mmCIF file of C-alpha atoms in Angstrom:
data_model
loop_
_atom_site.group_PDB
_atom_site.id
_atom_site.type_symbol
_atom_site.label_atom_id
_atom_site.label_comp_id
_atom_site.label_asym_id
_atom_site.label_seq_id
_atom_site.Cartn_x
_atom_site.Cartn_y
_atom_site.Cartn_z
ATOM 1 C CA MET A 251 15.420 2.356 3.647
ATOM 2 C CA PRO A 252 13.542 4.391 1.606
ATOM 3 C CA GLU A 253 9.846 5.357 2.639
ATOM 4 C CA VAL A 254 6.742 6.035 0.240
ATOM 5 C CA THR A 255 3.674 7.681 1.672
ATOM 6 C CA LEU A 256 0.969 8.948 -0.574
ATOM 7 C CA ASP A 257 -2.035 9.946 0.248
ATOM 8 C CA ALA A 258 -5.739 9.961 -1.036
ATOM 9 C CA LEU A 259 -8.185 12.903 -0.198
ATOM 10 C CA ILE A 260 -11.635 11.522 -0.868
ATOM 11 C CA PRO A 261 -15.017 14.655 -1.192
ATOM 12 C CA GLN A 262 -18.092 13.626 0.971
ATOM 13 C CA ALA A 263 -17.400 9.863 1.822
ATOM 14 C CA SER A 264 -17.850 7.723 4.832
ATOM 15 C CA ALA A 265 -14.592 6.542 6.612
ATOM 16 C CA GLU A 266 -15.990 3.473 7.235
ATOM 17 C CA ASP A 267 -16.739 2.663 3.955
ATOM 18 C CA VAL A 268 -14.133 3.844 2.578
ATOM 19 C CA PHE A 269 -12.095 1.357 5.370
ATOM 20 C CA ASP A 270 -14.345 -1.170 4.309
ATOM 21 C CA ARG A 271 -13.261 -0.903 0.477
ATOM 22 C CA LEU A 272 -9.845 -0.694 1.713
ATOM 23 C CA ARG A 273 -9.128 -3.843 3.689
ATOM 24 C CA ASP A 274 -11.067 -6.464 0.743
ATOM 25 C CA PHE A 275 -7.639 -7.399 -0.844
ATOM 26 C CA ALA A 276 -9.347 -10.075 -2.696
ATOM 27 C CA ALA A 277 -11.372 -7.703 -4.543
ATOM 28 C CA TYR A 278 -8.512 -5.355 -5.754
ATOM 29 C CA PRO A 279 -7.654 -6.915 -9.269
ATOM 30 C CA LYS A 280 -11.644 -6.533 -9.635
ATOM 31 C CA TYR A 281 -10.902 -2.239 -9.716
ATOM 32 C CA THR A 282 -7.215 -2.099 -10.899
ATOM 33 C CA ASP A 283 -5.106 -3.845 -13.865
ATOM 34 C CA ALA A 284 -2.156 -3.005 -11.155
ATOM 35 C CA VAL A 285 -2.819 -5.724 -9.187
ATOM 36 C CA ARG A 286 -3.007 -9.117 -10.737
ATOM 37 C CA GLU A 287 -3.713 -11.439 -8.222
ATOM 38 C CA VAL A 288 -4.411 -11.178 -4.429
ATOM 39 C CA SER A 289 -5.123 -14.267 -1.852
ATOM 40 C CA VAL A 290 -6.719 -13.614 1.134
ATOM 41 C CA THR A 291 -6.337 -16.161 4.237
ATOM 42 C CA ASP A 292 -8.153 -14.908 7.287
ATOM 43 C CA THR A 293 -5.990 -16.075 10.514
ATOM 44 C CA GLY A 294 -8.553 -16.054 12.956
ATOM 45 C CA GLY A 295 -9.321 -12.094 14.967
ATOM 46 C CA ASP A 296 -8.264 -8.962 13.299
ATOM 47 C CA THR A 297 -5.140 -11.073 11.488
ATOM 48 C CA MET A 298 -5.019 -12.088 7.956
ATOM 49 C CA ASP A 299 -2.253 -13.431 5.623
ATOM 50 C CA SER A 300 -2.068 -12.437 1.671
ATOM 51 C CA ASP A 301 -0.443 -13.315 -0.983
ATOM 52 C CA TRP A 302 -0.163 -10.557 -3.889
ATOM 53 C CA SER A 303 0.871 -10.611 -7.881
ATOM 54 C CA VAL A 304 1.558 -6.860 -8.795
ATOM 55 C CA ASN A 305 2.202 -5.513 -11.856
ATOM 56 C CA PHE A 306 5.706 -3.213 -11.105
ATOM 57 C CA ARG A 307 7.483 -1.044 -13.990
ATOM 58 C CA ASN A 308 7.892 -4.440 -16.642
ATOM 59 C CA GLY A 309 7.771 -6.736 -14.473
ATOM 60 C CA ILE A 310 5.640 -8.588 -11.817
ATOM 61 C CA LEU A 311 6.516 -8.141 -8.061
ATOM 62 C CA CYS A 312 4.457 -11.159 -6.034
ATOM 63 C CA TRP A 313 4.734 -11.276 -1.973
ATOM 64 C CA SER A 314 3.174 -12.987 1.222
ATOM 65 C CA GLU A 315 2.274 -10.377 4.105
ATOM 66 C CA ARG A 316 0.752 -10.705 7.276
ATOM 67 C CA ASP A 317 -2.431 -8.125 7.790
ATOM 68 C CA ARG A 318 -3.182 -6.445 11.060
ATOM 69 C CA ILE A 319 -6.796 -4.801 10.647
ATOM 70 C CA ASN A 320 -7.886 -2.563 13.879
ATOM 71 C CA ALA A 321 -11.406 -1.871 12.456
ATOM 72 C CA ASP A 322 -11.681 1.033 15.619
ATOM 73 C CA THR A 323 -8.450 3.249 14.488
ATOM 74 C CA LEU A 324 -9.586 2.013 10.790
ATOM 75 C CA SER A 325 -5.608 1.429 9.942
ATOM 76 C CA ILE A 326 -3.776 -2.081 8.567
ATOM 77 C CA ASP A 327 -0.333 -2.937 8.996
ATOM 78 C CA PHE A 328 1.109 -5.156 6.929
ATOM 79 C CA THR A 329 4.352 -6.900 7.013
ATOM 80 C CA GLN A 330 6.158 -9.049 4.137
ATOM 81 C CA THR A 331 6.639 -12.643 4.925
ATOM 82 C CA ASP A 332 8.231 -13.589 1.981
ATOM 83 C CA GLY A 333 8.440 -12.676 -0.938
ATOM 84 C CA ASP A 334 10.443 -10.468 -3.782
ATOM 85 C CA PHE A 335 11.414 -7.631 -1.611
ATOM 86 C CA ASP A 336 14.247 -8.153 1.323
ATOM 87 C CA THR A 337 11.394 -6.310 3.811
ATOM 88 C CA PHE A 338 8.694 -4.817 3.010
ATOM 89 C CA ASP A 339 6.399 -3.003 5.882
ATOM 90 C CA GLY A 340 3.960 -0.454 6.072
ATOM 91 C CA SER A 341 0.460 0.849 6.745
ATOM 92 C CA TRP A 342 -3.300 1.813 5.581
ATOM 93 C CA LYS A 343 -4.786 4.668 8.167
ATOM 94 C CA VAL A 344 -8.349 6.662 7.000
ATOM 95 C CA TYR A 345 -8.758 9.409 8.185
ATOM 96 C CA SER A 346 -12.188 11.634 8.305
ATOM 97 C CA HIS A 347 -12.648 15.315 8.381
ATOM 98 C CA PRO A 348 -14.838 17.937 9.925
ATOM 99 C CA ASP A 349 -15.764 18.435 6.401
ATOM 100 C CA GLY A 350 -17.007 14.930 5.614
ATOM 101 C CA ALA A 351 -14.086 14.147 3.614
ATOM 102 C CA VAL A 352 -11.449 11.552 4.303
ATOM 103 C CA THR A 353 -7.784 10.874 3.519
ATOM 104 C CA VAL A 354 -6.347 7.381 2.846
ATOM 105 C CA ARG A 355 -2.587 7.145 3.724
ATOM 106 C CA PHE A 356 -0.066 4.436 2.456
ATOM 107 C CA THR A 357 3.223 4.667 4.505
ATOM 108 C CA ALA A 358 5.601 1.577 3.441
ATOM 109 C CA THR A 359 9.010 1.553 3.804
ATOM 110 C CA PHE A 360 11.287 -1.674 1.845
ATOM 111 C CA ASP A 361 14.677 -3.014 0.826
ATOM 112 C CA LEU A 362 15.420 -4.501 -2.291
ATOM 113 C CA GLY A 363 18.395 -6.202 -0.616
ATOM 114 C CA MET A 364 20.564 -4.951 -3.656
ATOM 115 C CA PRO A 365 22.988 -2.198 -1.296
ATOM 116 C CA SER A 366 25.684 -2.049 -4.124
ATOM 117 C CA LEU A 367 23.209 -0.587 -6.430
ATOM 118 C CA ALA A 368 20.602 1.597 -3.930
ATOM 119 C CA ALA A 369 21.410 4.838 -4.845
ATOM 120 C CA ILE A 370 20.112 3.823 -8.310
ATOM 121 C CA ILE A 371 17.399 1.417 -7.923
ATOM 122 C CA ASP A 372 15.604 2.373 -4.727
ATOM 123 C CA PRO A 373 14.793 6.253 -6.575
ATOM 124 C CA ILE A 374 13.091 3.981 -9.573
ATOM 125 C CA ALA A 375 11.382 1.828 -7.237
ATOM 126 C CA CYS A 376 10.127 4.537 -4.780
ATOM 127 C CA GLN A 377 8.428 6.154 -8.149
ATOM 128 C CA ALA A 378 7.028 2.923 -9.307
ATOM 129 C CA LEU A 379 5.799 1.770 -6.050
ATOM 130 C CA THR A 380 3.996 5.667 -5.580
ATOM 131 C CA GLU A 381 2.403 4.908 -9.050
ATOM 132 C CA ALA A 382 1.430 1.357 -8.182
ATOM 133 C CA ILE A 383 -0.368 2.537 -5.213
ATOM 134 C CA SER A 384 -2.103 5.094 -7.188
ATOM 135 C CA LEU A 385 -3.528 2.998 -9.385
ATOM 136 C CA ILE A 386 -4.723 0.931 -6.749
ATOM 137 C CA LEU A 387 -6.366 3.839 -5.222
ATOM 138 C CA LEU A 388 -7.364 5.336 -8.316
ATOM 139 C CA GLY A 389 -9.413 1.966 -9.123
ATOM 140 C CA LEU A 390 -10.864 1.006 -5.559
ATOM 141 C CA LEU A 391 -11.960 5.015 -4.747
ATOM 142 C CA GLY A 392 -12.464 6.339 -8.221
ATOM 143 C CA ASP A 393 -11.210 9.356 -10.203
ATOM 144 C CA HIS A 394 -12.976 11.891 -8.688
ATOM 145 C CA ILE A 395 -10.087 11.463 -5.334
ATOM 146 C CA THR A 396 -7.060 13.810 -4.936
ATOM 147 C CA LEU A 397 -3.819 12.096 -4.879
ATOM 148 C CA THR A 398 -0.584 14.010 -3.212
ATOM 149 C CA ALA A 399 2.920 12.207 -2.778
ATOM 150 C CA PRO A 400 5.415 13.522 -1.123
ATOM 151 C CA GLU A 401 8.647 13.352 -2.605
ATOM 152 C CA PRO A 402 10.053 10.280 -1.372
ATOM 153 C CA VAL A 403 13.663 10.367 -0.146
ATOM 154 C CA PRO A 404 15.498 7.196 0.141
ATOM 155 C CA VAL A 405 17.562 6.786 3.196
ATOM 156 C CA PRO A 406 21.656 5.968 2.572
ATOM 157 C CA ALA A 407 21.941 2.390 3.548
ATOM 158 C CA ASP A 408 24.678 2.928 6.432
ATOM 159 C CA THR A 409 22.227 5.268 8.419
ATOM 160 C CA PRO A 410 20.730 3.825 11.673
#
């Protein structure tokens, strides 16, 4: 499955404040046009369900996910439960630096469910996902952040 990883470096920030903004999914549409709508249902404890509608290239992707929030480790793990992807799983992680900066790392793997077209579509989907997450991070955290995206490399479908 293809994997996308994107880092955002925020100078002079509080990791806890960044994490609080990151986990407020319902507010995302206020910060960026990349996200059309997010509805959140608290399922108790550190778990919630969220339904997403996101602009993606020339269309709209919709999915539902289960989100596990860990405020102690400043991390969010998500797993798609229904939607346009066959599978979509990943995480958000916030890291503090000794110099007062903070890094947010987004990592996701996905399967669009089109194995015969994966060689063509997966690289395009990786780029589109990177662009969408970049817009979300810039909207949430401000244009003073530095984004770095390692070159995504889709894994061939026949790889275990």
